[in-house]
Amino acid sequence: MSKNYVIGFPRIGEQRELKKALESYWAKKSDFNEVQKVASELKHRHWNYQKDAGIEYVSSNDFSLYDNMLDMAVTLGAIPKRFQDLQDEELYFAMARGNQNAVAMEMTKWFNTNYHYIVPELSLTDNYTLNAAKIVAEYKEAKAHGVKTKINIIGPITFLALSKRVDRGDVFELYSKILPVYEALLTEIAQLDDTITLQIDEPIFVKDLEPKVLSLIKPTYDKLALISTNIKIAVLTYFEHSNEATKILVNTPVWALGLDFLHGEKNFESLTDIAASSKVLIAGVVDGRNIWKNDINATISLLKKIAKSVKKENILVSSSSSLLHVPFTLQYEEKMNNEIKNWLSYAVEKLDEIALISKIFFDTQESLNAEEKALYEANQTANASRKSSPLIHDKKIQERTQNITKMERNGAYEERIKIQKELLGYKELATTTIGSFPQTPEVRHARREFKNGNISQEAYTQEMKNYIDDCVAFQEECGIEVLVHGEPERNDMVEYFGEQLQGYGFSQNGWVQSYGSRCVKPPFIYGDISRPKPMTVDWITYAQSKTDKIMKGMLTGPVTILNWSFVRDDMARGDVSKQIALAICDEVDDLQNAGIKMIQVDEAAFKEGYPLRSAKVQAYEDFAVRDFKLSVSSAKKETQIHTHMCYSEFNDIIATIEAMDADVISIETARSGNELLKIFAKVGYKQEVGPGVYDIHSPRIPSVEEIVKQIHSLLEVLPKEQLWINPDCGLKTRKWEEVKPSLKNMVEAVKIVREELV
Ligand code: GLN
Ligand code: ZN
C-alpha cells in the first residue's frame, strides 16, 4: 500500500532544459512551440519519475514556465493595466520580464527560500475573471499520459497576502473580489473528473497572522469545500508550524491538512486537534529544502510518534515542501567524492525515500522486495557513515569551537574610531567601492581555463595580477580614496571561500531555480569547517603593494556564507556559523598582520536568514550577531572593520545592526533617496555609514549633479563626519564603460560637496 504524497516537483529540468528553451525563445532564436515542446517533455518525465517511484499523489500545475504566483495571477485575471493589450505567452512573459513599453512586475523571495516569485499587483478598480486554461490543460495532459494528478494551486489567503495594492491600501480589501474567482475556479475544476484532489497551498499560515487574516480562514474554506463534493481539498503549509490556522481548518469541511514536521516542530501540538477531526494528515517528513539523505529509521520513529495521535490510515507520508528547492538528481554528479555523494539525496532520490518510508511504515520491513531492502540497508549504512566519518567530524575544530575565550574585538567603538581616524587619516565623505569591479569576459575565461586545468597556476596568477594592476591604476587615476583589489579571482562571494574551506562541498549539476530561467548551484556544508591556509592574503597584499593608498581587504561574513549554502542538518545552524566565523577570524588576523588596515566583512545575506516566526527571531539574531563579531574578534583596535549589506530597509533590524558593531557599514540606498537612512539618525547610530549614492543595478551612468544632490540629501540625515561615499553594491555585473565614468562622477561630486562645506 502506497500512501504517500509529493507536494510538488522541480520543473527547470535535470539538464536545465527549460532554462535553455526559454532563453533561446527570448533571444528570438526559436519560437514558442519549441518551449511548449520542451515543457511537455519535462512534465511527462517528471510525472514518470514520480509514478515509477510509487508515489500516489503526484501534482499537475506545479509546472510553470516562469513562476506559480504569476500563473495564479493570470488564472485570476489579475493583469496589471500596462499589459492589458497583450495576450497569451506575450502577455505572460511581459508580466515576468517587462517589454519596451512596460516594466516587469516586481519579484521577491518566497518565504525564507532562495526562490523568487512575481508579486501580483491588485487594485480595487480592477475586475478579476477566471482563466483556468493552464490548470485544465495540464490536468488533461497528465491524464492522457496515464497519471491522475492532484491539482496544485496557491490559496486565496496566501495569494492576497503576497500581493501588493497598486492603489495603496490593504490587500485584504480585495478579498471579496478575489474569492469569487476562486469559487469559479473550483466549479470549473469539479467538471474535470469524478473526483479531484485539489492541493491548496497556504504557506502564509506559517507566519504570525493578524486576527483579521485568521478570521478569513474559516469562511474561505467553508465556502470552497462546499463548492463540489467531487473535490477533496488539501490545505498545505510548509517551512514552519501553522498551529493557529490548523485549529481553524479542522473545523472546516476540507479533506486534508499538510504540515511540515521538519521545519515546524510545533506542529506536533496540533496532532490532537487533527485526530479529533478525523482529517487526513499529509505529514511532511522528508526534507524538501535540503539535500541530505533521509534517515529512514529516524523518520519511521517520527511517523510512529505522529501515529500515537492520528490514526495510521489517516496519514500520508510526504515531502516537507515542494521539491522545487532541491536539485534534480545525483545521477550527473560524476566528480563528487563518493563518500560524500552517498550522504546526499536530490529530488529524484527523495521520491524513492518517500516511497520506501511509506512502505515500511504502512506495511512492514518484511514486505520489502530485494531492491527495496538493498535501498533500506544502503540508507542505514550511509547514515551511520555520516555519524562517524572523519570527513565530517574534526575533533580539533570541535574543541576549538567549544573553548573560545575571545568572542569580540578589543576596545569600544569610540576608542577604536579615534585611533583609526588618526592612523588612517581618511577624509570626511571618504570615497570607496563595495569590492568587485567588472568581471570581464577575459577574467571569466581565465578562471574557467584554470579550473579546467588548461592554463598553469603562473599564467592564471599573472592574469589576475594584471587585472588588479589595472583596477588599482584606475582607482588611483579616478581619485578614489580607499581602494579595493576588484575581486577578479572570485566567481561568487560564497563559493570562493567555500572552495577553500575544509567541510564544504560543491556539486556539478546541483542547480536550483532561483527565478524564471535563473538557477543557482548552492555549495553545501557537510562537515566541520576549517581553513587549511589563508584564502585572500596573497591577492590583497599584492594589491596593497601597488598603491600607497589604503587597500581594503575583502571577505564574506559567516552569516552570509551560511545563508547561501545548503547546511548540514546534524548540527544547529548557529554552531555551523560559529565554525565559519573562526575561519574568517583567522583570515582577518592574517590580513592585518600582513599590513592590511581596513577589512570589509560582507554580510549581504544577513537579512535572508530571518526566521518566519517572530518567536525565533531572537535566537537567530543572537547567533548571527555573535558570529559576525566573532569573525572580526581578532581585529586590533586600529584595524578598521567594514561590513556591507545589500538592503536599505533596516527599520526592524537597526538594533541588531548596531550590535554588530562594525566601524563602517555600507548599504544600498540610492533608489530611496535618504528616506531609509533616517532610521540610523533616529536611533542615534554612532558608527560610520556609507549609503550608496548610485544604483548599480542599472547600466545608467549617474551625472555629477545627481550624485551631488544625493549627497546633499544624505547630509540632511547624518553629519559629514559619519558618512562615506560609495555605490550601492559591488560592480561585478557592470561594464568598465559604465563603471569608469560613474565613479569619476562620484569622486567629482564629493569634491564639489567638500568645497561647499568649507
Ligand atoms: N564585496 C562584494 C562585491 O562587491 C559584495 C557583493 C554583495 O554585496 N552582494 O561584489
Ligand atoms: Zn551588496
mmCIF file of C-alpha atoms in Angstrom, residues 275-451:
data_model
loop_
_atom_site.group_PDB
_atom_site.id
_atom_site.type_symbol
_atom_site.label_atom_id
_atom_site.label_comp_id
_atom_site.label_asym_id
_atom_site.label_seq_id
_atom_site.Cartn_x
_atom_site.Cartn_y
_atom_site.Cartn_z
ATOM 1 C CA ALA A 275 -7.025 13.390 15.337
ATOM 2 C CA ALA A 276 -10.289 14.642 16.810
ATOM 3 C CA SER A 277 -11.383 15.987 13.448
ATOM 4 C CA SER A 278 -10.539 12.782 11.545
ATOM 5 C CA LYS A 279 -8.879 14.850 8.845
ATOM 6 C CA VAL A 280 -6.228 13.283 6.695
ATOM 7 C CA LEU A 281 -2.743 14.410 7.681
ATOM 8 C CA ILE A 282 -0.178 14.934 4.964
ATOM 9 C CA ALA A 283 2.887 14.542 7.097
ATOM 10 C CA GLY A 284 5.917 16.409 5.757
ATOM 11 C CA VAL A 285 8.779 14.228 6.925
ATOM 12 C CA VAL A 286 11.235 14.124 4.010
ATOM 13 C CA ASP A 287 13.082 17.406 3.677
ATOM 14 C CA GLY A 288 12.054 19.351 0.578
ATOM 15 C CA ARG A 289 14.616 22.063 1.211
ATOM 16 C CA ASN A 290 17.833 20.291 1.913
ATOM 17 C CA ILE A 291 19.975 17.762 0.129
ATOM 18 C CA TRP A 292 20.717 15.222 2.844
ATOM 19 C CA LYS A 293 19.721 11.635 2.598
ATOM 20 C CA ASN A 294 16.792 10.960 4.865
ATOM 21 C CA ASP A 295 17.492 8.923 7.971
ATOM 22 C CA ILE A 296 14.778 6.381 7.370
ATOM 23 C CA ASN A 297 14.851 4.844 10.832
ATOM 24 C CA ALA A 298 14.524 8.271 12.411
ATOM 25 C CA THR A 299 11.676 9.142 10.081
ATOM 26 C CA ILE A 300 9.819 5.947 10.895
ATOM 27 C CA SER A 301 10.104 6.831 14.581
ATOM 28 C CA LEU A 302 8.771 10.279 13.838
ATOM 29 C CA LEU A 303 5.821 8.825 11.974
ATOM 30 C CA LYS A 304 5.130 6.441 14.828
ATOM 31 C CA LYS A 305 5.079 9.371 17.168
ATOM 32 C CA ILE A 306 2.523 11.071 14.932
ATOM 33 C CA ALA A 307 0.541 7.854 14.750
ATOM 34 C CA LYS A 308 0.148 7.867 18.513
ATOM 35 C CA SER A 309 -2.376 10.654 17.984
ATOM 36 C CA VAL A 310 -3.562 10.447 14.392
ATOM 37 C CA LYS A 311 -4.924 7.150 13.086
ATOM 38 C CA LYS A 312 -2.465 5.480 10.794
ATOM 39 C CA GLU A 313 -4.975 5.192 7.986
ATOM 40 C CA ASN A 314 -5.347 8.968 8.027
ATOM 41 C CA ILE A 315 -1.658 9.629 7.456
ATOM 42 C CA LEU A 316 0.097 10.257 4.151
ATOM 43 C CA VAL A 317 3.888 10.265 4.059
ATOM 44 C CA SER A 318 5.038 13.402 2.294
ATOM 45 C CA SER A 319 7.861 15.721 1.360
ATOM 46 C CA SER A 320 8.037 18.647 3.777
ATOM 47 C CA SER A 321 7.534 21.134 0.932
ATOM 48 C CA SER A 322 7.692 21.152 -2.823
ATOM 49 C CA LEU A 323 10.933 19.589 -4.035
ATOM 50 C CA LEU A 324 11.422 22.772 -6.075
ATOM 51 C CA HIS A 325 14.079 23.859 -3.607
ATOM 52 C CA VAL A 326 16.459 20.954 -4.186
ATOM 53 C CA PRO A 327 18.343 19.900 -7.326
ATOM 54 C CA PHE A 328 17.043 17.139 -9.608
ATOM 55 C CA THR A 329 19.160 14.038 -9.452
ATOM 56 C CA LEU A 330 22.529 12.828 -8.259
ATOM 57 C CA GLN A 331 22.907 10.935 -11.484
ATOM 58 C CA TYR A 332 25.054 13.653 -13.077
ATOM 59 C CA GLU A 333 27.355 14.169 -10.106
ATOM 60 C CA GLU A 334 30.295 12.424 -11.649
ATOM 61 C CA LYS A 335 33.091 14.292 -9.956
ATOM 62 C CA MET A 336 31.876 14.211 -6.395
ATOM 63 C CA ASN A 337 33.701 12.241 -3.738
ATOM 64 C CA ASN A 338 31.670 9.046 -3.450
ATOM 65 C CA GLU A 339 31.577 9.016 0.296
ATOM 66 C CA ILE A 340 30.060 12.489 0.324
ATOM 67 C CA LYS A 341 27.731 11.785 -2.573
ATOM 68 C CA ASN A 342 26.400 8.841 -0.643
ATOM 69 C CA TRP A 343 25.123 11.223 2.044
ATOM 70 C CA LEU A 344 23.053 13.219 -0.410
ATOM 71 C CA SER A 345 19.641 12.935 -1.911
ATOM 72 C CA TYR A 346 18.181 15.223 -4.577
ATOM 73 C CA ALA A 347 14.573 15.332 -5.782
ATOM 74 C CA VAL A 348 14.552 12.064 -7.704
ATOM 75 C CA GLU A 349 16.266 10.217 -4.855
ATOM 76 C CA LYS A 350 13.826 11.708 -2.394
ATOM 77 C CA LEU A 351 10.969 10.113 -4.305
ATOM 78 C CA ASP A 352 12.432 6.706 -3.559
ATOM 79 C CA GLU A 353 12.863 7.640 0.072
ATOM 80 C CA ILE A 354 9.243 8.734 0.390
ATOM 81 C CA ALA A 355 8.035 5.570 -1.291
ATOM 82 C CA LEU A 356 10.240 3.368 0.851
ATOM 83 C CA ILE A 357 9.303 5.082 4.088
ATOM 84 C CA SER A 358 5.606 4.739 3.378
ATOM 85 C CA LYS A 359 6.080 1.098 2.541
ATOM 86 C CA ILE A 360 7.895 0.370 5.778
ATOM 87 C CA PHE A 361 5.514 2.461 7.809
ATOM 88 C CA PHE A 362 2.279 1.064 6.435
ATOM 89 C CA ASP A 363 3.368 -2.477 5.675
ATOM 90 C CA THR A 364 6.360 -3.937 7.392
ATOM 91 C CA GLN A 365 10.059 -4.253 6.879
ATOM 92 C CA GLU A 366 9.498 -7.842 5.837
ATOM 93 C CA SER A 367 7.296 -6.848 2.944
ATOM 94 C CA LEU A 368 10.161 -5.119 1.155
ATOM 95 C CA ASN A 369 11.371 -6.695 -2.054
ATOM 96 C CA ALA A 370 15.075 -7.291 -2.655
ATOM 97 C CA GLU A 371 15.645 -3.918 -4.299
ATOM 98 C CA GLU A 372 13.867 -2.072 -1.514
ATOM 99 C CA LYS A 373 15.751 -3.990 1.123
ATOM 100 C CA ALA A 374 19.015 -3.013 -0.510
ATOM 101 C CA LEU A 375 17.913 0.607 -0.611
ATOM 102 C CA TYR A 376 16.979 0.489 3.048
ATOM 103 C CA GLU A 377 20.263 -1.081 4.042
ATOM 104 C CA ALA A 378 22.220 1.408 1.961
ATOM 105 C CA ASN A 379 20.317 4.149 3.733
ATOM 106 C CA GLN A 380 21.315 2.839 7.133
ATOM 107 C CA THR A 381 24.941 2.483 6.105
ATOM 108 C CA ALA A 382 25.057 5.996 4.697
ATOM 109 C CA ASN A 383 23.583 7.464 7.848
ATOM 110 C CA ALA A 384 25.948 5.502 10.043
ATOM 111 C CA SER A 385 28.889 6.727 7.990
ATOM 112 C CA ARG A 386 27.744 10.339 8.392
ATOM 113 C CA LYS A 387 27.793 9.895 12.140
ATOM 114 C CA SER A 388 31.422 8.857 12.216
ATOM 115 C CA SER A 389 33.215 9.913 9.052
ATOM 116 C CA PRO A 390 36.452 11.818 9.629
ATOM 117 C CA LEU A 391 35.482 13.949 6.631
ATOM 118 C CA ILE A 392 32.722 15.383 8.820
ATOM 119 C CA HIS A 393 33.975 15.196 12.355
ATOM 120 C CA ASP A 394 37.104 17.065 13.259
ATOM 121 C CA LYS A 395 37.941 16.907 16.962
ATOM 122 C CA LYS A 396 40.327 19.832 16.802
ATOM 123 C CA ILE A 397 37.693 22.159 15.442
ATOM 124 C CA GLN A 398 35.069 20.949 17.867
ATOM 125 C CA GLU A 399 37.398 21.579 20.764
ATOM 126 C CA ARG A 400 38.346 24.991 19.465
ATOM 127 C CA THR A 401 34.693 25.930 18.958
ATOM 128 C CA GLN A 402 33.846 24.868 22.472
ATOM 129 C CA ASN A 403 36.701 26.700 24.092
ATOM 130 C CA ILE A 404 36.572 30.134 22.548
ATOM 131 C CA THR A 405 37.716 32.688 25.056
ATOM 132 C CA LYS A 406 37.564 35.789 22.898
ATOM 133 C CA MET A 407 34.177 36.403 21.297
ATOM 134 C CA GLU A 408 34.639 40.012 20.275
ATOM 135 C CA ARG A 409 37.322 42.530 19.458
ATOM 136 C CA ASN A 410 39.082 44.774 21.930
ATOM 137 C CA GLY A 411 38.028 48.336 22.532
ATOM 138 C CA ALA A 412 34.714 50.137 22.387
ATOM 139 C CA TYR A 413 33.745 51.826 19.137
ATOM 140 C CA GLU A 414 34.532 55.331 20.420
ATOM 141 C CA GLU A 415 38.035 54.334 21.361
ATOM 142 C CA ARG A 416 38.663 52.389 18.159
ATOM 143 C CA ILE A 417 37.428 55.044 15.770
ATOM 144 C CA LYS A 418 39.596 57.673 17.377
ATOM 145 C CA ILE A 419 42.695 55.549 16.878
ATOM 146 C CA GLN A 420 41.656 54.615 13.361
ATOM 147 C CA LYS A 421 40.943 58.177 12.245
ATOM 148 C CA GLU A 422 44.304 59.314 13.464
ATOM 149 C CA LEU A 423 46.187 56.448 11.953
ATOM 150 C CA LEU A 424 44.356 56.064 8.683
ATOM 151 C CA GLY A 425 43.804 59.746 8.023
ATOM 152 C CA TYR A 426 40.876 59.411 5.665
ATOM 153 C CA LYS A 427 38.753 62.455 4.987
ATOM 154 C CA GLU A 428 35.132 63.146 5.716
ATOM 155 C CA LEU A 429 32.944 61.766 2.934
ATOM 156 C CA ALA A 430 35.721 59.335 2.076
ATOM 157 C CA THR A 431 35.183 57.581 -1.230
ATOM 158 C CA THR A 432 35.342 53.834 -1.691
ATOM 159 C CA THR A 433 33.598 50.973 -3.514
ATOM 160 C CA ILE A 434 31.976 47.786 -2.287
ATOM 161 C CA GLY A 435 34.560 45.370 -3.619
ATOM 162 C CA SER A 436 34.092 43.867 -7.033
ATOM 163 C CA PHE A 437 34.883 45.564 -10.324
ATOM 164 C CA PRO A 438 33.577 44.461 -13.730
ATOM 165 C CA GLN A 439 34.027 40.786 -14.411
ATOM 166 C CA THR A 440 35.259 40.939 -17.968
ATOM 167 C CA PRO A 441 34.988 38.011 -20.401
ATOM 168 C CA GLU A 442 38.795 37.708 -20.162
ATOM 169 C CA VAL A 443 38.717 37.303 -16.394
ATOM 170 C CA ARG A 444 35.936 34.738 -16.518
ATOM 171 C CA HIS A 445 37.735 32.908 -19.266
ATOM 172 C CA ALA A 446 40.992 32.786 -17.317
ATOM 173 C CA ARG A 447 39.208 31.445 -14.230
ATOM 174 C CA ARG A 448 37.464 28.780 -16.235
ATOM 175 C CA GLU A 449 40.618 27.728 -18.038
ATOM 176 C CA PHE A 450 42.476 27.467 -14.769
ATOM 177 C CA LYS A 451 39.712 25.441 -13.171
#
